[in-house]
Amino acid sequence: MARNARRRAGDPPPCPMRRKTQTSAARAGLLAALPILTLSLAAGPLASQAMARASATQTSEAATVTPPENGASHAFDADVAPVRIAAAGTKATAGAGAVYHPSVEAVSFSDLSGWREDDPSAALSAFLKGCRAPHARAGALGISGGDLASLCVKAEAARGSRSVARAFFEREFVAVRIVEPGFVTGYFEPAIPGSRMRTSRFTVPLYRKPDDLVKITASQRRAARKVGLGEEYAFARRTGDGGLAEYPDRAAIAAGALAGRGLEIAWVADPLDAFFIHIQGSARLKLADGSLLRLAYAAKSGQPYTAIGRVLIERGEIAREDMTMATLRAWMEAHREEARALIEHNRSYIFFREVEAGEDEGPVGAAGVPLTAGRSLAVDRTLHAFGTPVFIEADLPKSAGGRFRRLMIAQDTGSAIVGPARGDIFVGTGEDAGHTAGEIKHSARFTLLAPRGSRLAEAARHGAKP
């Protein structure tokens, strides 16, 4: 569910270790599906405040990758997304969208705090979902879709018990730790009333992707630069003569730039709901007849993402340490007129598509499969291959379960999710899930499970950078 949609930069805490049915049901479902969240809260916070962040958000939008892989921001729209930094690694390329190769080290599974206590069968189920829609594209860190797809038959045979699932992961993968400090946020699927038609109540449109909105390809990049569309632009308007131009931004669209073209895919009642749907990159709309309309990210207008939470922090409206999704929403509710102008600071606009998904399934992520609450992770798609297992160690707030030691599967992405040790945890659907997601902005340690024989596994084994 690539999100804008899945925030721009700030200062996440460093990790000093070495080493959206619905409301109450959402949180209950998260805790039930992810029992490790309820384990001991004795461990202290993993972090203090430091590691500099400053890129686009879900939370994210500076990366230039194909849709839906460069979608919503995903983390809540605040000052939480880290910039791509070299840390202990090395810079591979220069300029916008530069990629850094981090330092990595091969570690034993016994070195992973909480590995034996986690239920790997839950991660295995999420991994197998990815086998339905394999991706050939490799991540820059050295794991390819082919490396992962080759394990699908063995993964299917590993169903049944925790011990069998754990043995599968330990036998077929090498644990590769990202040395630099990591950072996690949370995102969710909003669930609100909506309509397929405009009514007296539902007056705020959500749009489908326009036909003249195109992704800028590598061969078009030079032509794009000539009309002022730099590397930070992934999308543009195709002109009548076949050229490129900047697409109308959020303010222009709000003023009616797309009106009368029949692009409305749905309508909601509150412009703030619409904006947060853009941030999360998906939505579950409850229609008047009792049916559900599921929406997922399709494309974006192309302008760089601006985190409005950061704007409020810089203005002194909300203290950095108090910024959460809840405080951001509360400020906007209390300052409706100011909020309208504030929203337009984020010029990037998100477009949606209708998807078929069971009522009990999560939203469809950028990998093309339904997300699993507490097991699906949004990652930087330029670096990580979809389907990669990632073991996360973090101390989350009590409201999110506290001590978090969990094997996750990379199945989504977002504009604000930038860097090798940056992740966005899919929390679930509905209001309670939204509250929980908004509380997560914590240091974390990332360990990738690299298929044996993959480039990353070999690099880690020999002590080299990927």
CSV table of C-alpha atoms in Angstrom, one decimal:
chain,number,residue,atom,x,y,z
A,1,MET,CA,0.0,0.0,0.0
A,2,ALA,CA,2.7,2.3,-0.9
A,3,ARG,CA,1.9,5.4,0.9
A,4,ASN,CA,2.6,9.4,0.2
A,5,ALA,CA,1.2,9.0,1.2
A,6,ARG,CA,3.0,5.6,3.7
A,7,ARG,CA,6.7,12.5,6.2
A,8,ARG,CA,9.7,14.5,6.0
A,9,ALA,CA,12.7,14.6,8.2
A,10,GLY,CA,13.7,15.3,11.7
A,11,ASP,CA,15.7,13.7,14.5
A,12,PRO,CA,14.9,10.1,15.4
A,13,PRO,CA,16.7,8.6,18.3
A,14,PRO,CA,19.8,6.6,17.6
A,15,CYS,CA,19.9,3.0,18.5
A,16,PRO,CA,22.8,2.5,21.0
A,17,MET,CA,22.7,-1.3,20.8
A,18,ARG,CA,25.2,-3.3,18.9
A,19,ARG,CA,23.9,-5.4,18.5
A,20,LYS,CA,-6.7,1.2,9.1
A,21,THR,CA,-14.8,-3.6,11.7
A,22,GLN,CA,-12.4,-2.1,13.4
A,23,THR,CA,-11.6,0.2,16.3
A,24,SER,CA,-11.2,-1.9,19.4
A,25,ALA,CA,-11.1,-5.0,17.2
A,26,ALA,CA,-8.1,-3.7,15.4
A,27,ARG,CA,-5.9,-3.4,18.5
A,28,ALA,CA,-7.2,-6.8,19.8
A,29,GLY,CA,-6.4,-8.3,16.4
A,30,LEU,CA,-2.9,-6.9,16.5
A,31,LEU,CA,-2.1,-8.1,20.0
A,32,ALA,CA,-3.7,-11.5,19.3
A,33,ALA,CA,-1.8,-12.0,16.0
A,34,LEU,CA,1.4,-10.7,17.4
A,35,PRO,CA,1.7,-12.2,20.9
A,36,ILE,CA,5.3,-11.2,21.3
A,37,LEU,CA,4.0,-7.6,21.7
A,38,THR,CA,2.6,-8.6,25.1
A,39,LEU,CA,5.9,-9.9,26.5
A,40,SER,CA,8.0,-8.3,29.2
A,41,LEU,CA,8.2,-4.5,29.3
A,42,ALA,CA,11.2,-4.6,31.5
A,43,ALA,CA,13.7,-3.8,28.8
A,44,GLY,CA,14.5,-0.1,28.7
A,45,PRO,CA,14.2,2.2,25.7
A,46,LEU,CA,16.6,1.3,22.9
A,47,ALA,CA,17.4,4.9,22.2
A,48,SER,CA,18.0,8.5,23.1
A,49,GLN,CA,17.6,11.4,20.6
A,50,ALA,CA,20.2,11.9,17.9
A,51,MET,CA,20.4,10.4,14.4
A,52,ALA,CA,19.7,13.2,11.9
A,53,ARG,CA,16.7,12.7,9.6
A,54,ALA,CA,15.6,14.9,6.7
A,55,SER,CA,14.1,13.3,3.7
A,56,ALA,CA,10.6,12.7,2.3
A,57,THR,CA,7.7,10.5,4.0
A,58,GLN,CA,4.8,6.9,4.7
A,59,THR,CA,5.4,7.7,5.4
A,60,SER,CA,7.6,9.4,1.9
A,61,GLU,CA,8.3,10.9,-1.6
A,62,ALA,CA,11.8,11.6,-2.9
A,63,ALA,CA,12.6,8.2,-4.3
A,64,THR,CA,12.1,7.7,-7.9
A,65,VAL,CA,10.8,4.1,-8.2
A,66,THR,CA,7.9,2.7,-10.1
A,67,PRO,CA,4.3,2.8,-8.8
A,68,PRO,CA,2.9,1.6,-6.5
A,69,GLU,CA,6.4,1.4,-5.0
A,70,ASN,CA,6.8,5.1,-4.4
A,71,GLY,CA,3.5,5.9,-2.9
A,72,ALA,CA,2.0,7.1,0.3
A,73,SER,CA,4.2,8.2,3.1
A,74,HIS,CA,3.1,5.6,5.5
A,75,ALA,CA,4.3,6.8,8.8
A,76,PHE,CA,2.1,9.5,10.3
A,77,ASP,CA,2.7,12.9,8.7
A,78,ALA,CA,5.1,14.3,11.2
A,79,ASP,CA,8.8,14.9,11.8
A,80,VAL,CA,9.8,11.3,11.9
A,81,ALA,CA,11.5,10.2,8.6
A,82,PRO,CA,15.2,9.8,8.5
A,83,VAL,CA,17.4,11.0,5.6
A,84,ARG,CA,19.4,8.5,3.7
A,85,ILE,CA,22.7,8.6,5.6
A,86,ALA,CA,26.0,6.9,5.0
A,87,ALA,CA,26.4,6.1,8.7
A,88,ALA,CA,29.0,3.4,8.8
A,89,GLY,CA,28.5,2.6,5.2
A,90,THR,CA,29.7,4.2,1.9
A,91,LYS,CA,28.0,6.5,-0.6
A,92,ALA,CA,27.4,4.8,-3.9
A,93,THR,CA,26.0,7.6,-6.0
A,94,ALA,CA,25.7,11.3,-5.7
A,95,GLY,CA,22.8,13.7,-6.1
A,96,ALA,CA,19.1,13.3,-5.4
A,97,GLY,CA,18.0,9.8,-4.5
A,98,ALA,CA,21.6,8.9,-3.6
A,99,VAL,CA,22.0,5.4,-2.3
A,100,TYR,CA,24.3,4.4,0.5
A,101,HIS,CA,25.8,1.0,1.1
A,102,PRO,CA,25.6,0.3,4.8
A,103,SER,CA,28.0,-1.7,6.9
A,104,VAL,CA,26.6,-5.2,7.6
A,105,GLU,CA,27.7,-8.2,9.6
A,106,ALA,CA,26.7,-11.8,9.6
A,107,VAL,CA,25.4,-12.9,13.0
A,108,SER,CA,24.1,-16.0,14.6
A,109,PHE,CA,20.3,-16.5,15.0
A,110,SER,CA,21.1,-16.9,18.7
A,111,ASP,CA,22.4,-13.3,18.7
A,112,LEU,CA,18.9,-12.0,17.9
A,113,SER,CA,17.2,-11.0,21.1
A,114,GLY,CA,13.7,-12.6,21.2
A,115,TRP,CA,14.3,-14.9,18.2
A,116,ARG,CA,13.4,-18.0,20.2
A,117,GLU,CA,10.3,-16.4,21.7
A,118,ASP,CA,8.8,-15.1,18.5
A,119,ASP,CA,6.3,-17.2,16.5
A,120,PRO,CA,8.0,-17.6,13.1
A,121,SER,CA,5.0,-19.4,11.7
A,122,ALA,CA,3.1,-16.1,11.6
A,123,ALA,CA,5.9,-14.6,9.5
A,124,LEU,CA,6.0,-17.7,7.4
A,125,SER,CA,2.3,-17.2,6.5
A,126,ALA,CA,3.0,-13.6,5.5
A,127,PHE,CA,6.1,-14.8,3.5
A,128,LEU,CA,3.9,-17.3,1.6
A,129,LYS,CA,1.5,-14.5,0.6
A,130,GLY,CA,4.4,-13.0,-1.3
A,131,CYS,CA,4.9,-16.2,-3.2
A,132,ARG,CA,1.5,-15.5,-4.9
A,133,ALA,CA,2.9,-12.4,-6.5
A,134,PRO,CA,6.7,-12.8,-6.9
A,135,HIS,CA,8.8,-9.8,-7.8
A,136,ALA,CA,11.9,-10.2,-10.0
A,137,ARG,CA,13.4,-6.8,-9.1
A,138,ALA,CA,16.3,-6.9,-6.8
A,139,GLY,CA,17.1,-4.4,-4.0
A,140,ALA,CA,20.4,-2.6,-4.0
A,141,LEU,CA,21.5,-4.3,-0.9
A,142,GLY,CA,21.9,-7.6,-2.7
A,143,ILE,CA,18.7,-9.7,-2.4
A,144,SER,CA,16.7,-10.4,-5.5
A,145,GLY,CA,13.1,-11.5,-6.0
A,146,GLY,CA,14.5,-14.7,-7.6
A,147,ASP,CA,16.5,-15.5,-4.5
A,148,LEU,CA,13.3,-15.4,-2.4
A,149,ALA,CA,11.0,-17.1,-5.0
A,150,SER,CA,13.3,-20.1,-5.1
A,151,LEU,CA,12.4,-20.8,-1.5
A,152,CYS,CA,8.6,-20.8,-1.9
A,153,VAL,CA,8.2,-24.6,-2.3
A,154,LYS,CA,10.4,-25.2,0.8
A,155,ALA,CA,8.4,-22.5,2.7
A,156,GLU,CA,5.1,-24.2,1.9
A,157,ALA,CA,6.5,-27.4,3.3
A,158,ALA,CA,7.5,-25.7,6.5
A,159,ARG,CA,3.9,-25.0,7.5
A,160,GLY,CA,2.6,-26.6,10.7
A,161,SER,CA,4.5,-25.6,13.8
A,162,ARG,CA,6.7,-23.0,15.2
A,163,SER,CA,9.7,-25.3,15.4
A,164,VAL,CA,9.4,-26.3,11.7
A,165,ALA,CA,9.0,-22.7,10.6
A,166,ARG,CA,12.0,-21.6,12.7
A,167,ALA,CA,14.1,-24.4,11.3
A,168,PHE,CA,13.2,-23.3,7.7
A,169,PHE,CA,14.4,-19.7,8.3
A,170,GLU,CA,17.5,-20.8,10.1
A,171,ARG,CA,18.4,-23.4,7.4
A,172,GLU,CA,17.6,-21.3,4.3
A,173,PHE,CA,18.7,-17.8,5.4
A,174,VAL,CA,21.7,-16.0,6.8
A,175,ALA,CA,21.1,-13.4,9.5
A,176,VAL,CA,22.7,-10.1,8.3
A,177,ARG,CA,22.6,-7.2,10.7
A,178,ILE,CA,22.5,-3.6,9.5
A,179,VAL,CA,25.1,-2.0,11.7
A,180,GLU,CA,23.8,1.6,11.5
A,181,PRO,CA,21.0,2.7,13.9
A,182,GLY,CA,17.5,1.9,12.7
A,183,PHE,CA,14.2,3.6,13.2
A,184,VAL,CA,10.5,2.4,12.9
A,185,THR,CA,7.2,4.1,12.7
A,186,GLY,CA,3.7,2.6,12.3
A,187,TYR,CA,0.9,3.0,9.8
A,188,PHE,CA,-2.7,1.7,9.4
A,189,GLU,CA,-5.7,1.4,7.1
A,190,PRO,CA,-8.3,4.1,7.8
A,191,ALA,CA,-11.9,2.8,8.1
A,192,ILE,CA,-14.5,5.5,7.6
A,193,PRO,CA,-17.9,6.1,6.0
A,194,GLY,CA,-17.9,7.0,2.3
A,195,SER,CA,-19.9,7.0,-0.9
A,196,ARG,CA,-19.4,6.2,-4.5
A,197,MET,CA,-21.4,9.3,-5.4
A,198,ARG,CA,-21.3,12.9,-4.2
A,199,THR,CA,-24.1,13.6,-1.7
A,200,SER,CA,-25.0,16.4,0.7
A,201,ARG,CA,-22.9,14.6,3.3
A,202,PHE,CA,-20.0,13.3,1.2
A,203,THR,CA,-18.5,16.2,-0.6
A,204,VAL,CA,-14.7,15.5,-0.6
A,205,PRO,CA,-13.5,13.5,-3.6
A,206,LEU,CA,-10.8,10.9,-3.8
A,207,TYR,CA,-9.5,10.5,-7.3
A,208,ARG,CA,-8.4,7.6,-9.5
A,209,LYS,CA,-5.2,8.0,-11.6
A,210,PRO,CA,-5.7,10.3,-14.6
A,211,ASP,CA,-4.8,9.0,-18.0
A,212,ASP,CA,-2.4,11.9,-18.6
A,213,LEU,CA,-0.4,11.2,-15.4
A,214,VAL,CA,2.7,9.2,-16.3
A,215,LYS,CA,5.8,7.9,-14.6
A,216,ILE,CA,9.0,9.5,-15.7
A,217,THR,CA,11.2,6.8,-17.2
A,218,ALA,CA,14.9,6.8,-17.3
A,219,SER,CA,14.9,7.6,-21.0
A,220,GLN,CA,12.7,10.7,-20.3
A,221,ARG,CA,14.7,12.0,-17.4
A,222,ARG,CA,16.8,14.4,-19.5
A,223,ALA,CA,13.6,15.9,-21.1
A,224,ALA,CA,12.0,16.2,-17.7
A,225,ARG,CA,15.0,18.2,-16.4
A,226,LYS,CA,14.6,20.6,-19.3
A,227,VAL,CA,11.1,21.5,-18.1
A,228,GLY,CA,12.1,21.9,-14.5
A,229,LEU,CA,11.3,18.4,-13.2
A,230,GLY,CA,14.3,17.2,-11.3
A,231,GLU,CA,15.3,13.8,-10.0
A,232,GLU,CA,12.8,14.2,-7.1
A,233,TYR,CA,9.9,14.1,-9.6
A,234,ALA,CA,8.8,10.5,-10.3
A,235,PHE,CA,5.6,11.5,-12.2
A,236,ALA,CA,4.6,14.2,-14.7
A,237,ARG,CA,1.8,15.2,-17.1
A,238,ARG,CA,2.0,14.0,-20.6
A,239,THR,CA,1.2,16.9,-22.9
A,240,GLY,CA,-0.7,16.8,-26.2
A,241,ASP,CA,2.5,16.8,-28.2
A,242,GLY,CA,4.0,13.9,-26.2
A,243,GLY,CA,6.2,16.1,-24.0
A,244,LEU,CA,6.2,16.3,-20.2
A,245,ALA,CA,5.1,19.0,-17.8
A,246,GLU,CA,4.5,19.3,-14.1
A,247,TYR,CA,1.2,17.8,-13.0
A,248,PRO,CA,-1.3,20.1,-11.0
A,249,ASP,CA,-0.3,20.0,-7.3
A,250,ARG,CA,-2.5,19.6,-4.2
A,251,ALA,CA,-3.6,23.2,-4.1
A,252,ALA,CA,-4.5,23.2,-7.8
A,253,ILE,CA,-6.5,20.0,-7.5
A,254,ALA,CA,-8.3,21.3,-4.4
A,255,ALA,CA,-9.2,24.4,-6.5
A,256,GLY,CA,-10.8,22.2,-9.2
A,257,ALA,CA,-8.0,21.3,-11.6
A,258,LEU,CA,-9.4,17.8,-12.1
A,259,ALA,CA,-13.1,18.7,-11.8
A,260,GLY,CA,-15.4,17.5,-14.6
A,261,ARG,CA,-13.2,14.7,-15.8
A,262,GLY,CA,-15.1,11.9,-14.1
A,263,LEU,CA,-12.0,10.8,-12.0
A,264,GLU,CA,-13.8,10.6,-8.6
A,265,ILE,CA,-13.5,7.1,-7.3
A,266,ALA,CA,-15.2,7.8,-4.0
A,267,TRP,CA,-16.3,10.6,-1.7
A,268,VAL,CA,-15.8,11.2,2.0
A,269,ALA,CA,-17.3,13.7,4.4
A,270,ASP,CA,-14.2,15.4,5.9
A,271,PRO,CA,-11.2,16.9,4.1
A,272,LEU,CA,-9.0,15.8,7.1
A,273,ASP,CA,-10.1,12.2,6.6
A,274,ALA,CA,-9.2,12.5,2.9
A,275,PHE,CA,-5.7,13.9,3.8
A,276,PHE,CA,-4.9,11.1,6.2
A,277,ILE,CA,-6.1,8.6,3.7
A,278,HIS,CA,-3.5,10.1,1.4
A,279,ILE,CA,-0.9,9.8,4.1
A,280,GLN,CA,-1.7,6.1,4.8
A,281,GLY,CA,-2.1,5.2,1.1
A,282,SER,CA,-5.2,3.1,1.5
A,283,ALA,CA,-8.7,3.1,3.0
A,284,ARG,CA,-11.6,0.9,3.8
A,285,LEU,CA,-14.8,2.9,3.1
A,286,LYS,CA,-18.1,1.8,4.6
A,287,LEU,CA,-20.9,2.5,2.1
A,288,ALA,CA,-24.5,3.2,3.0
A,289,ASP,CA,-25.7,-0.2,1.8
A,290,GLY,CA,-23.3,-1.9,4.3
A,291,SER,CA,-20.7,-2.9,1.7
A,292,LEU,CA,-17.0,-2.0,1.7
A,293,LEU,CA,-15.0,-0.2,-0.8
A,294,ARG,CA,-11.3,-0.9,-0.6
A,295,LEU,CA,-8.9,1.7,-2.0
A,296,ALA,CA,-5.2,1.4,-2.5
A,297,TYR,CA,-2.5,3.7,-3.8
A,298,ALA,CA,-2.2,4.0,-7.6
A,299,ALA,CA,0.0,7.0,-8.3
A,300,LYS,CA,0.9,10.5,-7.2
A,301,SER,CA,1.1,13.9,-8.7
A,302,GLY,CA,4.9,13.9,-8.6
A,303,GLN,CA,5.9,16.9,-6.4
A,304,PRO,CA,8.3,16.3,-3.5
A,305,TYR,CA,6.6,15.4,-0.2
A,306,THR,CA,6.5,17.9,2.6
A,307,ALA,CA,5.7,16.8,6.1
A,308,ILE,CA,3.2,19.1,7.6
A,309,GLY,CA,4.0,17.9,11.1
A,310,ARG,CA,7.5,19.3,10.6
A,311,VAL,CA,6.0,22.6,9.5
A,312,LEU,CA,4.0,22.8,12.8
A,313,ILE,CA,7.1,21.9,14.8
A,314,GLU,CA,9.1,24.7,13.1
A,315,ARG,CA,6.4,27.2,13.8
A,316,GLY,CA,6.3,26.2,17.4
A,317,GLU,CA,2.7,25.0,17.3
A,318,ILE,CA,3.6,21.5,18.6
A,319,ALA,CA,6.7,20.5,20.4
A,320,ARG,CA,8.8,17.9,18.7
A,321,GLU,CA,8.6,15.5,21.6
A,322,ASP,CA,4.8,15.9,21.6
A,323,MET,CA,4.2,15.3,17.9
A,324,THR,CA,2.1,12.2,17.2
A,325,MET,CA,-0.6,11.4,14.7
A,326,ALA,CA,-3.1,12.1,17.4
A,327,THR,CA,-1.7,15.5,18.3
A,328,LEU,CA,-1.4,16.5,14.7
A,329,ARG,CA,-5.0,15.5,14.0
A,330,ALA,CA,-6.2,17.3,17.1
A,331,TRP,CA,-4.4,20.5,16.1
A,332,MET,CA,-6.0,20.4,12.7
A,333,GLU,CA,-9.4,19.8,14.1
A,334,ALA,CA,-9.0,22.8,16.3
A,335,HIS,CA,-7.7,25.0,13.5
A,336,ARG,CA,-9.7,24.1,10.5
A,337,GLU,CA,-8.9,27.2,8.4
A,338,GLU,CA,-5.2,27.1,9.2
A,339,ALA,CA,-5.3,23.3,8.5
A,340,ARG,CA,-6.6,23.9,5.0
A,341,ALA,CA,-3.5,26.1,4.2
A,342,LEU,CA,-1.2,23.8,6.1
A,343,ILE,CA,-2.2,20.8,4.0
A,344,GLU,CA,-1.3,22.6,0.9
A,345,HIS,CA,2.3,22.8,2.1
A,346,ASN,CA,2.4,19.2,1.0
A,347,ARG,CA,2.1,19.6,-2.8
A,348,SER,CA,2.2,15.9,-3.5
A,349,TYR,CA,-1.3,14.5,-4.2
A,350,ILE,CA,-2.2,10.8,-4.1
A,351,PHE,CA,-4.5,8.9,-6.5
A,352,PHE,CA,-6.2,5.6,-5.8
A,353,ARG,CA,-7.5,2.4,-7.3
A,354,GLU,CA,-10.2,0.0,-6.2
A,355,VAL,CA,-9.0,-3.4,-5.0
A,356,GLU,CA,-10.8,-6.6,-4.2
A,357,ALA,CA,-9.9,-7.9,-0.8
A,358,GLY,CA,-11.7,-10.0,1.8
A,359,GLU,CA,-13.3,-8.2,4.7
A,360,ASP,CA,-10.9,-10.0,7.1
A,361,GLU,CA,-7.8,-9.2,4.9
A,362,GLY,CA,-5.5,-6.3,5.2
A,363,PRO,CA,-5.1,-3.7,2.5
A,364,VAL,CA,-3.1,-4.6,-0.6
A,365,GLY,CA,0.5,-3.4,-0.2
A,366,ALA,CA,3.0,-2.3,-2.9
A,367,ALA,CA,4.1,-5.9,-3.2
A,368,GLY,CA,0.6,-6.8,-4.5
A,369,VAL,CA,-0.5,-9.0,-1.6
A,370,PRO,CA,-2.7,-8.2,1.5
A,371,LEU,CA,-0.8,-6.9,4.4
A,372,THR,CA,-0.7,-8.7,7.7
A,373,ALA,CA,-1.0,-6.7,10.9
A,374,GLY,CA,2.2,-6.8,12.9
A,375,ARG,CA,4.0,-8.8,10.3
A,376,SER,CA,4.1,-6.6,7.2
A,377,LEU,CA,6.8,-4.0,7.0
A,378,ALA,CA,7.1,-1.0,4.6
A,379,VAL,CA,10.7,-0.6,3.5
A,380,ASP,CA,12.9,1.5,1.1
A,381,ARG,CA,12.2,-0.3,-2.2
A,382,THR,CA,15.3,0.9,-3.8
A,383,LEU,CA,17.3,-1.1,-1.3
A,384,HIS,CA,15.2,-4.0,-0.2
A,385,ALA,CA,13.5,-6.7,-2.3
A,386,PHE,CA,9.8,-7.3,-1.5
A,387,GLY,CA,9.5,-10.5,0.4
A,388,THR,CA,12.7,-10.1,2.4
A,389,PRO,CA,12.3,-11.3,6.0
A,390,VAL,CA,13.5,-8.6,8.5
A,391,PHE,CA,13.9,-9.2,12.2
A,392,ILE,CA,13.1,-6.1,14.2
A,393,GLU,CA,14.2,-5.4,17.7
A,394,ALA,CA,12.6,-2.3,19.3
A,395,ASP,CA,11.1,-1.1,22.5
A,396,LEU,CA,7.8,0.4,21.6
A,397,PRO,CA,5.4,2.4,23.8
A,398,LYS,CA,3.1,0.4,26.2
A,399,SER,CA,0.2,1.3,24.0
A,400,ALA,CA,1.8,-0.6,21.1
A,401,GLY,CA,2.7,-3.6,23.3
A,402,GLY,CA,6.1,-2.6,24.6
A,403,ARG,CA,9.0,-5.0,23.9
A,404,PHE,CA,8.9,-5.8,20.2
A,405,ARG,CA,11.1,-8.6,18.9
A,406,ARG,CA,9.5,-9.7,15.6
A,407,LEU,CA,10.2,-11.4,12.3
A,408,MET,CA,8.6,-9.1,9.7
A,409,ILE,CA,8.2,-9.4,5.9
A,410,ALA,CA,9.0,-6.5,3.5
A,411,GLN,CA,5.7,-6.1,1.6
A,412,ASP,CA,5.2,-2.4,1.2
A,413,THR,CA,7.0,0.9,0.7
A,414,GLY,CA,6.4,4.7,1.2
A,415,SER,CA,7.9,8.0,0.3
A,416,ALA,CA,9.2,8.7,3.8
A,417,ILE,CA,10.6,5.2,4.2
A,418,VAL,CA,14.2,5.9,3.2
A,419,GLY,CA,17.4,4.1,4.2
A,420,PRO,CA,18.5,0.5,4.9
A,421,ALA,CA,17.4,0.5,8.5
A,422,ARG,CA,14.1,2.4,8.2
A,423,GLY,CA,10.8,0.6,8.5
A,424,ASP,CA,7.1,1.3,8.8
A,425,ILE,CA,5.1,-1.4,10.8
A,426,PHE,CA,1.6,-2.1,9.5
A,427,VAL,CA,-0.5,-2.1,12.6
A,428,GLY,CA,-4.0,-2.9,11.3
A,429,THR,CA,-7.3,-1.3,10.4
A,430,GLY,CA,-9.5,1.3,12.1
A,431,GLU,CA,-9.4,4.0,14.7
A,432,ASP,CA,-7.6,2.1,17.4
A,433,ALA,CA,-5.0,0.9,15.0
A,434,GLY,CA,-4.5,4.5,14.0
A,435,HIS,CA,-3.9,5.6,17.6
A,436,THR,CA,-1.4,2.8,18.0
A,437,ALA,CA,0.4,3.6,14.7
A,438,GLY,CA,0.7,7.2,15.7
A,439,GLU,CA,2.6,6.4,18.8
A,440,ILE,CA,5.3,4.4,17.1
A,441,LYS,CA,8.5,6.4,16.3
A,442,HIS,CA,11.3,4.5,17.9
A,443,SER,CA,14.8,3.3,17.5
A,444,ALA,CA,15.2,-0.2,16.3
A,445,ARG,CA,17.8,-2.8,15.2
A,446,PHE,CA,17.4,-4.3,11.8
A,447,THR,CA,18.6,-7.8,10.8
A,448,LEU,CA,17.9,-9.0,7.3
A,449,LEU,CA,17.4,-12.7,6.6
A,450,ALA,CA,19.3,-13.1,3.3
A,451,PRO,CA,18.8,-16.3,1.3
A,452,ARG,CA,21.9,-18.4,1.3
A,453,GLY,CA,23.9,-17.8,-1.8
A,454,SER,CA,22.4,-14.3,-2.4
A,455,ARG,CA,24.8,-11.5,-3.0
A,456,LEU,CA,24.1,-10.0,0.4
A,457,ALA,CA,24.7,-13.2,2.2
A,458,GLU,CA,28.0,-13.7,0.5
A,459,ALA,CA,29.1,-10.1,1.2
A,460,ALA,CA,28.2,-10.4,4.9
A,461,ARG,CA,30.0,-13.7,5.1
A,462,HIS,CA,33.2,-12.2,3.7
A,463,GLY,CA,32.9,-9.0,5.8
A,464,ALA,CA,32.3,-6.8,2.7
A,465,LYS,CA,29.7,-4.1,2.1
A,466,PRO,CA,26.8,-5.1,-0.2
